[in-house]
CSV table of C-alpha atoms and ligand atoms in Angstrom, one decimal:
chain,number,residue,atom,x,y,z
R,1,MET,CA,28.0,8.7,-48.1
R,2,GLU,CA,27.0,5.1,-48.0
R,3,GLU,CA,23.4,4.7,-47.0
R,4,LYS,CA,23.1,2.7,-43.8
R,5,ILE,CA,20.4,0.0,-44.0
R,6,ILE,CA,18.7,-0.7,-40.7
R,7,THR,CA,18.1,-4.4,-40.2
R,8,PRO,CA,16.9,-6.2,-37.1
R,9,GLU,CA,20.5,-7.2,-36.4
R,10,ASN,CA,22.0,-3.7,-36.5
R,11,ALA,CA,19.1,-1.7,-35.2
R,12,GLN,CA,19.8,0.2,-32.1
R,13,PRO,CA,16.9,-0.6,-29.9
R,14,GLU,CA,15.3,2.7,-28.9
R,15,LYS,CA,16.2,3.3,-25.3
R,16,LYS,CA,13.3,2.7,-23.0
R,17,LYS,CA,12.1,5.7,-21.1
R,18,LYS,CA,12.4,5.5,-17.3
R,19,ILE,CA,9.6,6.1,-14.8
R,20,LEU,CA,9.6,6.3,-11.1
R,21,SER,CA,6.8,6.8,-8.6
R,22,CYS,CA,6.3,6.3,-4.8
R,23,ILE,CA,3.5,6.0,-2.4
R,24,GLN,CA,3.5,6.8,1.3
R,25,PRO,CA,2.7,4.2,3.9
R,26,SER,CA,0.7,6.8,5.8
R,27,GLY,CA,-2.4,4.6,6.1
R,28,ILE,CA,-4.2,2.0,4.1
R,29,PRO,CA,-4.2,3.0,0.5
R,30,THR,CA,-7.5,4.2,-0.9
R,31,LEU,CA,-9.5,3.8,-4.1
R,32,GLY,CA,-8.1,7.3,-4.9
R,33,ASN,CA,-4.5,6.0,-4.7
R,34,TYR,CA,-5.5,3.0,-6.7
R,35,LEU,CA,-7.3,4.7,-9.5
R,36,GLY,CA,-5.1,7.9,-9.5
R,37,ALA,CA,-1.8,6.2,-9.3
R,38,LEU,CA,-1.4,2.4,-8.8
R,39,LYS,CA,-3.5,1.2,-11.7
R,40,ASN,CA,-1.5,3.4,-14.1
R,41,TRP,CA,1.8,2.1,-12.6
R,42,LYS,CA,0.9,-1.4,-13.6
R,43,LEU,CA,0.0,-0.4,-17.2
R,44,LEU,CA,3.1,1.8,-17.5
R,45,SER,CA,5.4,-0.9,-16.1
R,46,ASP,CA,4.8,-3.0,-19.2
R,47,GLU,CA,6.1,-0.2,-21.4
R,48,PHE,CA,8.9,1.5,-19.5
R,49,ASP,CA,11.9,0.8,-17.3
R,50,SER,CA,10.3,1.3,-14.0
R,51,ALA,CA,11.0,1.8,-10.3
R,52,PHE,CA,8.4,2.1,-7.6
R,53,ALA,CA,8.9,2.7,-3.9
R,54,VAL,CA,7.2,2.9,-0.6
R,55,ALA,CA,8.0,6.4,0.5
R,56,ASP,CA,8.4,5.7,4.2
R,57,LEU,CA,10.7,8.7,4.9
R,58,HIS,CA,8.0,11.0,3.6
R,59,ALA,CA,5.5,9.4,6.0
R,60,ILE,CA,7.3,10.6,9.2
R,61,THR,CA,6.6,14.3,8.2
R,62,VAL,CA,3.5,13.7,10.2
R,63,ARG,CA,3.8,11.8,13.5
R,64,GLN,CA,3.5,8.0,13.1
R,65,ASP,CA,3.2,5.3,15.7
R,66,PRO,CA,6.3,3.2,15.1
R,67,LYS,CA,4.5,-0.2,15.3
R,68,LYS,CA,1.8,0.9,13.0
R,69,LEU,CA,4.3,2.5,10.6
R,70,ARG,CA,6.2,-0.8,10.4
R,71,GLN,CA,3.0,-2.7,9.6
R,72,GLN,CA,1.9,-0.2,7.0
R,73,ILE,CA,5.3,-0.2,5.2
R,74,THR,CA,4.9,-4.0,4.8
R,75,GLU,CA,1.3,-3.7,3.8
R,76,VAL,CA,2.0,-1.1,1.1
R,77,PHE,CA,5.0,-3.1,-0.2
R,78,ALA,CA,2.7,-6.2,-0.5
R,79,LEU,CA,0.1,-4.0,-2.3
R,80,LEU,CA,2.7,-3.1,-4.9
R,81,LEU,CA,3.1,-6.8,-5.7
R,82,ALA,CA,-0.6,-7.4,-5.4
R,83,ILE,CA,-1.5,-4.9,-8.1
R,84,GLY,CA,0.6,-7.0,-10.4
R,85,LEU,CA,3.9,-5.2,-10.5
R,86,ASP,CA,6.6,-7.8,-11.3
R,87,PRO,CA,9.8,-7.6,-9.3
R,88,GLU,CA,11.6,-9.2,-12.3
R,89,LYS,CA,10.6,-6.3,-14.5
R,90,SER,CA,10.3,-3.3,-12.1
R,91,ILE,CA,12.5,-2.3,-9.2
R,92,ILE,CA,10.2,-2.3,-6.2
R,93,PHE,CA,11.7,-1.1,-3.0
R,94,ILE,CA,11.4,0.7,0.4
R,95,GLN,CA,12.8,4.2,0.3
R,96,SER,CA,14.5,4.2,3.7
R,97,GLN,CA,16.5,1.0,2.7
R,98,VAL,CA,18.3,3.1,0.0
R,99,PRO,CA,20.3,5.7,1.9
R,100,ALA,CA,21.1,7.7,-1.2
R,101,HIS,CA,17.6,9.2,-1.0
R,102,ALA,CA,18.3,11.0,2.2
R,103,GLN,CA,21.8,11.9,1.1
R,104,LEU,CA,20.8,13.5,-2.2
R,105,ALA,CA,17.8,15.3,-0.4
R,106,TRP,CA,20.3,17.0,1.9
R,107,ILE,CA,22.3,18.3,-1.1
R,108,LEU,CA,19.3,19.4,-3.0
R,109,ASN,CA,18.0,21.3,0.1
R,110,CYS,CA,20.9,23.6,-0.4
R,111,TYR,CA,19.8,24.3,-4.0
R,112,THR,CA,16.2,25.1,-3.1
R,113,GLN,CA,14.9,28.4,-1.9
R,114,PHE,CA,12.8,28.9,1.2
R,115,GLY,CA,10.3,30.9,-0.8
R,116,GLU,CA,9.8,28.0,-3.2
R,117,MET,CA,8.8,25.6,-0.5
R,118,ALA,CA,6.7,28.1,1.4
R,119,ARG,CA,4.2,28.4,-1.5
R,120,MET,CA,3.6,24.6,-1.8
R,121,THR,CA,-0.1,24.0,-1.3
R,122,GLN,CA,0.4,20.6,0.3
R,123,PHE,CA,2.6,22.2,2.9
R,124,LYS,CA,0.0,24.9,3.5
R,125,ASP,CA,-2.8,22.4,3.9
R,126,LYS,CA,-0.8,20.0,6.1
R,127,SER,CA,0.6,22.7,8.3
R,128,GLN,CA,-3.1,23.6,9.0
R,129,SER,CA,-4.2,20.0,9.6
R,130,HIS,CA,-1.2,19.3,11.7
R,131,ALA,CA,-0.8,22.7,13.4
R,132,ASP,CA,0.9,21.1,16.4
R,133,ASN,CA,3.7,19.7,14.4
R,134,VAL,CA,4.8,21.9,11.5
R,135,ASN,CA,8.3,20.4,11.3
R,136,VAL,CA,11.1,21.2,8.9
R,137,GLY,CA,10.7,17.8,7.2
R,138,LEU,CA,7.1,18.7,6.2
R,139,PHE,CA,8.5,21.9,4.8
R,140,SER,CA,11.2,20.3,2.7
R,141,TYR,CA,9.1,17.2,1.7
R,142,PRO,CA,9.2,18.2,-2.0
R,143,VAL,CA,13.0,18.2,-1.9
R,144,LEU,CA,13.1,14.6,-0.8
R,145,MET,CA,10.6,13.8,-3.5
R,146,ALA,CA,12.8,15.5,-6.0
R,147,ALA,CA,15.7,13.4,-4.8
R,148,ASP,CA,13.6,10.2,-5.2
R,149,ILE,CA,12.9,11.1,-8.8
R,150,LEU,CA,16.3,12.5,-9.9
R,151,LEU,CA,18.3,9.6,-8.5
R,152,TYR,CA,16.8,7.3,-11.1
R,153,GLN,CA,17.0,9.8,-13.9
R,154,ALA,CA,13.3,9.3,-14.4
R,155,ASP,CA,11.8,10.8,-17.6
R,156,LEU,CA,8.2,10.4,-16.4
R,157,VAL,CA,6.6,10.4,-13.0
R,158,PRO,CA,3.1,9.0,-12.8
R,159,VAL,CA,1.2,10.8,-10.0
R,160,GLY,CA,-2.3,12.0,-9.2
R,161,ALA,CA,-3.1,15.7,-10.1
R,162,ASP,CA,-2.4,16.7,-6.5
R,163,GLN,CA,1.3,16.2,-7.0
R,164,LYS,CA,1.8,18.4,-10.0
R,165,GLN,CA,3.2,21.3,-8.1
R,166,HIS,CA,5.8,19.0,-6.5
R,167,LEU,CA,6.8,17.7,-9.9
R,168,GLU,CA,7.3,21.3,-11.1
R,169,ILE,CA,9.6,22.0,-8.2
R,170,ALA,CA,11.6,18.8,-8.9
R,171,ARG,CA,12.1,20.1,-12.5
R,172,ASP,CA,13.2,23.5,-11.2
R,173,ILE,CA,15.7,22.0,-8.8
R,174,ALA,CA,17.1,19.7,-11.5
R,175,SER,CA,17.4,22.5,-14.0
R,176,ARG,CA,19.1,24.8,-11.5
R,177,PHE,CA,21.6,22.1,-10.5
R,178,ASN,CA,22.3,21.3,-14.2
R,179,GLY,CA,22.6,25.0,-14.9
R,180,ILE,CA,25.4,25.4,-12.3
R,181,TYR,CA,27.3,22.2,-12.8
R,182,GLY,CA,26.4,20.9,-16.3
R,183,LYS,CA,24.0,18.1,-17.1
R,184,THR,CA,23.6,15.9,-14.0
R,185,PHE,CA,19.9,15.1,-13.8
R,186,THR,CA,17.2,14.2,-16.3
R,187,ILE,CA,14.4,16.7,-16.2
R,188,PRO,CA,11.3,14.7,-15.3
R,189,ASP,CA,7.8,15.2,-16.8
R,190,PRO,CA,4.6,14.4,-14.8
R,191,TYR,CA,2.4,11.7,-16.1
R,192,ILE,CA,-1.1,12.3,-15.0
R,193,GLY,CA,-3.7,9.7,-15.9
R,194,LYS,CA,-7.0,11.1,-17.2
R,195,GLN,CA,-9.8,9.6,-15.3
R,196,GLY,CA,-8.6,8.8,-11.8
R,197,ALA,CA,-6.5,11.9,-11.5
R,198,ARG,CA,-8.6,13.2,-8.6
R,199,VAL,CA,-10.9,10.9,-6.7
R,200,MET,CA,-12.8,13.0,-4.1
R,201,SER,CA,-13.8,12.2,-0.6
R,202,LEU,CA,-17.2,10.4,-0.3
R,203,HIS,CA,-18.1,12.5,2.7
R,204,ASP,CA,-17.0,15.9,1.3
R,205,PRO,CA,-16.6,15.8,-2.5
R,206,THR,CA,-14.8,19.1,-2.6
R,207,LYS,CA,-11.8,17.5,-0.9
R,208,LYS,CA,-9.6,14.8,-2.3
R,209,MET,CA,-10.0,11.2,-1.0
R,210,SER,CA,-7.2,10.8,1.4
R,211,LYS,CA,-6.0,7.8,3.4
R,212,SER,CA,-5.1,10.0,6.3
R,213,ASP,CA,-8.6,11.4,6.6
R,214,PRO,CA,-9.8,10.7,10.1
R,215,ASN,CA,-13.4,9.9,8.9
R,216,PRO,CA,-13.3,6.3,7.5
R,217,LYS,CA,-16.6,6.8,5.7
R,218,SER,CA,-14.8,9.4,3.5
R,219,PHE,CA,-12.6,6.8,1.7
R,220,ILE,CA,-12.7,3.3,0.4
R,221,SER,CA,-9.7,1.3,1.3
R,222,VAL,CA,-8.3,-1.1,-1.3
R,223,PHE,CA,-8.7,-3.8,1.3
R,224,ASP,CA,-12.3,-3.1,2.2
R,225,GLU,CA,-14.6,-6.1,2.0
R,226,PRO,CA,-17.4,-6.0,-0.6
R,227,ASN,CA,-20.2,-5.2,1.9
R,228,THR,CA,-18.2,-2.3,3.4
R,229,ILE,CA,-17.6,-0.9,-0.1
R,230,MET,CA,-21.3,-1.1,-0.9
R,231,LYS,CA,-22.2,0.6,2.3
R,232,LYS,CA,-19.7,3.4,1.9
R,233,ILE,CA,-20.8,4.1,-1.7
R,234,ARG,CA,-24.5,4.1,-0.7
R,235,SER,CA,-23.8,6.6,2.0
R,236,ALA,CA,-21.7,8.9,-0.3
R,237,VAL,CA,-22.8,12.5,-0.2
R,238,THR,CA,-24.6,13.6,-3.4
R,239,ASP,CA,-27.2,16.3,-4.0
R,240,SER,CA,-31.0,16.7,-3.9
R,241,GLU,CA,-31.4,17.2,-7.6
R,242,GLY,CA,-31.7,13.5,-8.5
R,243,GLY,CA,-30.3,13.1,-12.0
R,244,VAL,CA,-27.2,11.2,-13.0
R,245,TYR,CA,-25.3,13.6,-15.1
R,246,TYR,CA,-22.0,15.6,-14.9
R,247,GLY,CA,-22.5,19.2,-13.9
R,248,GLU,CA,-21.7,22.1,-11.7
R,249,GLY,CA,-22.8,21.8,-8.1
R,250,LYS,CA,-23.0,18.0,-8.5
R,251,GLU,CA,-19.5,17.3,-7.1
R,252,GLY,CA,-20.7,14.1,-5.3
R,253,ILE,CA,-22.3,12.6,-8.5
R,254,ASN,CA,-19.4,13.9,-10.7
R,255,ASN,CA,-17.0,12.0,-8.4
R,256,LEU,CA,-19.1,8.8,-8.5
R,257,MET,CA,-19.3,9.0,-12.2
R,258,GLY,CA,-15.5,9.4,-12.4
R,259,ILE,CA,-15.0,6.4,-10.2
R,260,TYR,CA,-17.5,4.3,-12.3
R,261,SER,CA,-15.9,5.4,-15.5
R,262,CYS,CA,-12.4,4.4,-14.2
R,263,CYS,CA,-13.7,1.0,-13.2
R,264,THR,CA,-15.8,0.2,-16.3
R,265,GLY,CA,-14.0,2.1,-19.1
R,266,LEU,CA,-17.4,3.8,-19.9
R,267,THR,CA,-17.3,7.5,-20.9
R,268,MET,CA,-19.3,10.1,-19.0
R,269,GLU,CA,-21.8,10.4,-21.9
R,270,GLN,CA,-22.3,6.6,-21.9
R,271,ILE,CA,-22.9,6.7,-18.2
R,272,GLU,CA,-25.4,9.5,-18.5
R,273,LYS,CA,-27.3,7.6,-21.2
R,274,ASP,CA,-27.3,4.3,-19.2
R,275,PHE,CA,-28.7,6.0,-16.1
R,276,ALA,CA,-31.1,8.4,-17.7
R,277,GLY,CA,-34.4,8.4,-15.8
R,278,LYS,CA,-32.8,6.3,-13.0
R,279,GLY,CA,-32.3,7.4,-9.4
R,280,TYR,CA,-29.2,7.7,-7.3
R,281,GLY,CA,-30.0,4.4,-5.5
R,282,ASP,CA,-29.6,2.4,-8.7
R,283,PHE,CA,-26.5,4.3,-9.7
R,284,LYS,CA,-24.8,3.9,-6.4
R,285,ASN,CA,-25.4,0.1,-6.5
R,286,ALA,CA,-23.8,0.0,-9.9
R,287,VAL,CA,-20.9,2.0,-8.8
R,288,GLY,CA,-20.4,-0.1,-5.7
R,289,GLU,CA,-20.5,-3.3,-7.7
R,290,ALA,CA,-18.0,-2.0,-10.2
R,291,VAL,CA,-15.6,-1.0,-7.4
R,292,VAL,CA,-16.0,-4.4,-5.7
R,293,GLU,CA,-15.0,-6.1,-9.0
R,294,GLU,CA,-12.1,-3.7,-9.6
R,295,LEU,CA,-10.6,-4.3,-6.2
R,296,ARG,CA,-11.4,-8.0,-5.8
R,297,PRO,CA,-8.2,-9.5,-7.5
R,298,VAL,CA,-6.0,-7.0,-5.7
R,299,ARG,CA,-7.4,-7.9,-2.3
R,300,GLU,CA,-7.2,-11.6,-3.0
R,301,ARG,CA,-3.5,-11.4,-4.1
R,302,TYR,CA,-2.7,-9.2,-1.2
R,303,ASN,CA,-4.2,-11.6,1.4
R,304,MET,CA,-2.0,-14.4,0.0
R,305,LEU,CA,1.2,-12.3,0.0
R,306,MET,CA,0.7,-11.1,3.6
R,307,LYS,CA,0.8,-14.7,4.7
R,308,ASP,CA,4.5,-14.9,3.7
R,309,GLN,CA,6.3,-12.1,5.4
R,310,ALA,CA,9.7,-13.6,4.8
R,311,TYR,CA,9.1,-13.6,1.1
R,312,LEU,CA,8.1,-10.0,1.2
R,313,MET,CA,11.1,-8.9,3.2
R,314,ASP,CA,13.4,-10.8,0.8
R,315,MET,CA,11.8,-9.1,-2.2
R,316,ALA,CA,12.2,-5.7,-0.5
R,317,ALA,CA,15.9,-6.4,0.2
R,318,LYS,CA,16.5,-7.4,-3.4
R,319,GLY,CA,14.7,-4.3,-4.7
R,320,ALA,CA,16.8,-2.1,-2.4
R,321,GLU,CA,20.0,-3.6,-3.6
R,322,THR,CA,19.2,-3.0,-7.3
R,323,ALA,CA,17.8,0.5,-6.5
R,324,SER,CA,21.0,1.4,-4.5
R,325,ARG,CA,23.2,0.5,-7.4
R,326,ILE,CA,21.4,3.0,-9.7
R,327,ALA,CA,20.9,5.7,-7.0
R,328,ASP,CA,24.5,5.6,-5.8
R,329,ARG,CA,25.7,6.3,-9.4
R,330,THR,CA,23.7,9.5,-9.6
R,331,LEU,CA,24.4,10.5,-6.0
R,332,HIS,CA,28.2,10.2,-6.6
R,333,LYS,CA,28.0,12.1,-9.8
R,334,ALA,CA,26.2,15.0,-8.0
R,335,MET,CA,28.5,14.9,-5.1
R,336,LYS,CA,31.6,15.1,-7.3
R,337,LYS,CA,30.1,18.1,-9.1
R,338,CYS,CA,29.6,19.9,-5.8
R,339,GLY,CA,33.2,19.3,-4.8
R,340,PHE,CA,32.9,16.4,-2.3
R,341,ILE,CA,35.5,13.7,-2.2
R,342,VAL,CA,33.7,10.5,-3.2
R,343,LYS,CA,35.2,7.3,-1.8
S,1,ATP,P1,-1.9,11.4,2.5
S,1,ATP,O1,-3.4,11.5,2.4
S,1,ATP,O2,-1.4,10.5,3.6
S,1,ATP,O3,-1.2,12.7,2.3
S,1,ATP,P2,-2.2,10.4,-0.1
S,1,ATP,O4,-3.5,9.6,0.0
S,1,ATP,O5,-2.3,11.7,-0.8
S,1,ATP,O6,-1.5,10.6,1.2
S,1,ATP,P3,0.2,9.4,-1.3
S,1,ATP,O7,0.8,8.2,-0.8
S,1,ATP,O8,0.9,10.7,-0.9
S,1,ATP,O9,-1.3,9.5,-0.9
S,1,ATP,O10,0.1,9.4,-2.8
S,1,ATP,C1,0.2,8.2,-3.7
S,1,ATP,C2,-0.3,8.5,-5.0
S,1,ATP,O11,-1.7,8.5,-5.0
S,1,ATP,C3,0.1,9.9,-5.6
S,1,ATP,O12,0.5,9.7,-7.0
S,1,ATP,C4,-1.1,10.7,-5.5
S,1,ATP,O13,-1.1,11.7,-6.5
S,1,ATP,C5,-2.2,9.7,-5.7
S,1,ATP,N1,-3.4,10.1,-5.0
S,1,ATP,C6,-3.6,10.3,-3.7
S,1,ATP,N2,-4.9,10.6,-3.4
S,1,ATP,C7,-5.5,10.6,-4.6
S,1,ATP,C8,-6.9,10.9,-5.0
S,1,ATP,N3,-7.8,11.2,-4.1
S,1,ATP,N4,-7.2,10.8,-6.3
S,1,ATP,C9,-6.3,10.5,-7.2
S,1,ATP,N5,-5.0,10.2,-6.9
S,1,ATP,C10,-4.6,10.3,-5.7
S,2,LTN,N1,4.5,12.9,-2.4
S,2,LTN,C1,4.1,11.8,-3.2
S,2,LTN,C2,4.7,10.5,-2.8
S,2,LTN,C3,6.0,10.5,-3.4
S,2,LTN,C4,6.4,10.5,-4.7
S,2,LTN,C5,7.8,10.5,-4.8
S,2,LTN,C6,5.6,10.4,-5.9
S,2,LTN,C7,7.2,10.5,-2.6
S,2,LTN,N2,8.2,10.5,-3.5
S,2,LTN,C8,8.4,10.5,-6.0
S,2,LTN,C9,6.3,10.4,-7.1
S,2,LTN,C10,7.7,10.4,-7.1
S,2,LTN,C11,2.6,11.7,-3.1
S,2,LTN,O1,2.1,11.1,-4.0
S,2,LTN,N3,1.9,12.2,-2.2
C-alpha cells in the first residue's frame, strides 16, 4: 500500500477535546471557587473547546430571594468574563436560558435510580443544613448536572474535589443510556486541579470554604477589598503550635499554605523553608498579600464590566444561542432514541 505522507496541507487536525463546567449563582463566589475552579477554567480554555455556564437552575434547590438571585446571576456571569474567559473562544452562558438542560434532565431522571441519588454526600449534607426544605430538586441535583455535561458531549469537566461523586454519577448515567440505546453521550472525565482542589473555611478548616456559609469570616469573596482580605486571613483559625509546616492536626495552616502555594506557585517545601523560624503573624501577612494580588485584576475587570449591564445581557444572549444549537442537537438525538417524535 502506498505510504501516506502527512504534510501541513493534508494533516487532519487532531480534534480538540471539549470541556464544560458551571458555577452556581448561590452567593458571591469565594477564593475556593476561584482557586478550585475558575482559575483552571481560564487556563483550560486556551487549550480546549470550552463551554462555561452560570448554573442558576441548580441554585433554586435551596430557597433564593428572586431579586438577589437575579443580581447574583448577573454578577457571576460578569465574573466569568472578568477572569479572562473570551466569549469569542468559549461559549459562556446562563443555564436557564438554554431550555435543553431542563428537558434532558427530565429524561435522565428516568434513567437514574433512587438509591444512587440517596447516597450522594452533597445531598446528605444539604438536607441537613436545609432541613426545612429537602425538595426533590435537591435530590435530583446531580441529574441536572449530568444533563449539563452530556448535552455538550464534554470529554473533561474541571471541578473542585467536592464534585467528584457527581461526576461519577454523570458517567454512570451516560454509560447506562448508551448501553440501552447505543452511543449517544460522551463519557466525561473529571479534571481536578492539584492545588486549589479543596480550599477550606477560614473559620473551621475541616469544612470546605463555601459561598453559602452564613459566617462571612469563613470565606474570602473574590470581590473583597484588600483590607477585608487581610483582616479575614489574619483572623483565620490556626493552632497553638506555632510552626509553618504541613502536618496532621494543622488543618488551618495546611489550608493557608495551600492558598499561598496556589497564588505564588511555590511548593509546600519552599514555603516551609521560607517561613522556617517565623511566626503565624508574618505568614498570614504574606498569604493575605498574595491573595490580594491574585484577585486584584479580577476585581478591577469585574467592576468595569458591571457598569455596562446591556453589554453583559447581550453577551449572555449570544452565548445562550450558540449553546442551544449544540445542546439541542444532543437533546434531539437522545429523544429520538427514547422514542419521542422530534419536530
Ligand atoms: P455552595 O456553597 O453554594 O453549595 P459552592 O461554593 O460549593 O456552592 P459551586 O458553585 O457549587 O460552589 O461550585 C463551583 C465550583 O467551585 C465547583 O467546581 C466546585 O468544585 C468549586 N469549589 C467550590 N468550593 C470549593 C472549595 N472550597 N475549594 C475548591 N473548589 C471549590
Ligand atoms: N454542582 C456543581 C455546579 C455545576 C456543574 C455543572 C459543574 C452544575 N452543573 C456541570 C460542572 C459541570 C458544583 O460545582 N457545585
